[in-house]
């Protein structure tokens, strides 16, 4: 993902939570997922080399990278 796409994406989303090397944003404006084209629910950015995510619900995930970060786009069932 290019820097300009990343900046536009994160500035359009609603910040939700940041802790332990993981930042989450809510997609409150129905932006399309860059991987599948469907609107996604949340963007999870993993900033550290290793991150652990505890998921409490069944999700479909689309994934891309930006520099050294992993970007997970969640799709709830």
Tab-separated table of C-alpha atoms in Angstrom:
chain	number	residue	atom	x	y	z
A	1	UNK	CA	0.000	0.000	0.000
A	2	UNK	CA	1.369	3.395	-0.994
A	3	UNK	CA	1.900	6.107	1.652
A	4	UNK	CA	-0.798	8.325	0.152
A	5	UNK	CA	-3.359	5.478	0.202
A	6	UNK	CA	-2.433	4.628	3.804
A	7	UNK	CA	-2.717	8.265	4.945
A	8	UNK	CA	-6.076	8.723	3.202
A	9	UNK	CA	-7.403	5.477	4.672
A	10	UNK	CA	-6.383	6.117	8.283
A	11	UNK	CA	-7.548	9.746	8.183
A	12	UNK	CA	-11.005	8.636	6.946
A	13	UNK	CA	-11.554	6.047	9.706
A	14	UNK	CA	-12.584	6.547	13.339
A	15	UNK	CA	-9.764	5.777	15.821
A	16	UNK	CA	-10.905	3.157	18.320
A	17	UNK	CA	-8.096	1.748	20.458
A	18	UNK	CA	-4.312	1.628	20.667
A	19	UNK	CA	-2.394	-0.688	23.003
A	20	UNK	CA	0.473	-3.169	22.932
A	21	UNK	CA	1.625	-2.403	19.393
A	22	UNK	CA	-1.888	-2.762	17.927
A	23	UNK	CA	-4.064	0.133	16.753
A	24	UNK	CA	-7.674	-0.301	15.674
A	25	UNK	CA	-9.931	1.947	13.624
A	26	UNK	CA	-13.683	1.652	12.982
A	27	UNK	CA	-14.984	1.976	9.437
A	28	UNK	CA	-17.973	4.206	10.165
A	29	UNK	CA	-18.189	5.499	6.574
A	30	UNK	CA	-18.293	2.140	4.710
A	31	UNK	CA	-14.972	2.446	2.893
A	32	UNK	CA	-14.298	-0.501	0.572
A	33	UNK	CA	-11.654	-3.035	1.567
A	34	UNK	CA	-8.628	-2.673	-0.756
A	35	UNK	CA	-8.297	-6.475	-0.977
A	36	UNK	CA	-11.860	-7.659	-1.702
A	37	UNK	CA	-13.804	-4.469	-2.499
A	38	UNK	CA	-16.504	-5.011	0.143
A	39	UNK	CA	-16.914	-2.535	3.038
A	40	UNK	CA	-14.937	-3.695	6.073
A	41	UNK	CA	-15.808	-3.276	9.751
A	42	UNK	CA	-12.468	-2.521	11.409
A	43	UNK	CA	-8.863	-1.915	10.445
A	44	UNK	CA	-6.328	-3.508	12.793
A	45	UNK	CA	-2.738	-2.296	12.399
A	46	UNK	CA	-0.037	-4.507	13.918
A	47	UNK	CA	2.987	-2.276	14.471
A	48	UNK	CA	5.382	-4.610	16.289
A	49	UNK	CA	7.277	-7.570	14.864
A	50	UNK	CA	5.112	-9.945	16.917
A	51	UNK	CA	1.528	-9.297	18.009
A	52	UNK	CA	-1.107	-11.502	19.590
A	53	UNK	CA	-4.765	-10.918	18.816
A	54	UNK	CA	-7.521	-12.411	20.924
A	55	UNK	CA	-10.619	-12.700	18.761
A	56	UNK	CA	-13.985	-13.082	20.448
A	57	UNK	CA	-16.017	-13.526	17.248
A	58	UNK	CA	-15.798	-15.234	13.882
A	59	UNK	CA	-14.292	-12.860	11.307
A	60	UNK	CA	-13.149	-12.946	7.719
A	61	UNK	CA	-9.821	-11.158	7.328
A	62	UNK	CA	-8.207	-9.415	4.379
A	63	UNK	CA	-4.525	-8.529	4.760
A	64	UNK	CA	-2.008	-6.109	3.293
A	65	UNK	CA	1.160	-4.366	4.442
A	66	UNK	CA	2.429	-0.815	4.723
A	67	UNK	CA	6.143	-0.446	5.381
A	68	UNK	CA	6.775	-2.710	8.428
A	69	UNK	CA	3.137	-2.848	9.546
A	70	UNK	CA	0.537	-5.540	8.909
A	71	UNK	CA	-2.962	-4.238	8.132
A	72	UNK	CA	-5.920	-6.528	8.838
A	73	UNK	CA	-9.344	-5.615	7.475
A	74	UNK	CA	-12.087	-7.385	9.421
A	75	UNK	CA	-15.422	-8.521	8.010
A	76	UNK	CA	-17.919	-9.631	10.680
A	77	UNK	CA	-20.439	-12.391	9.984
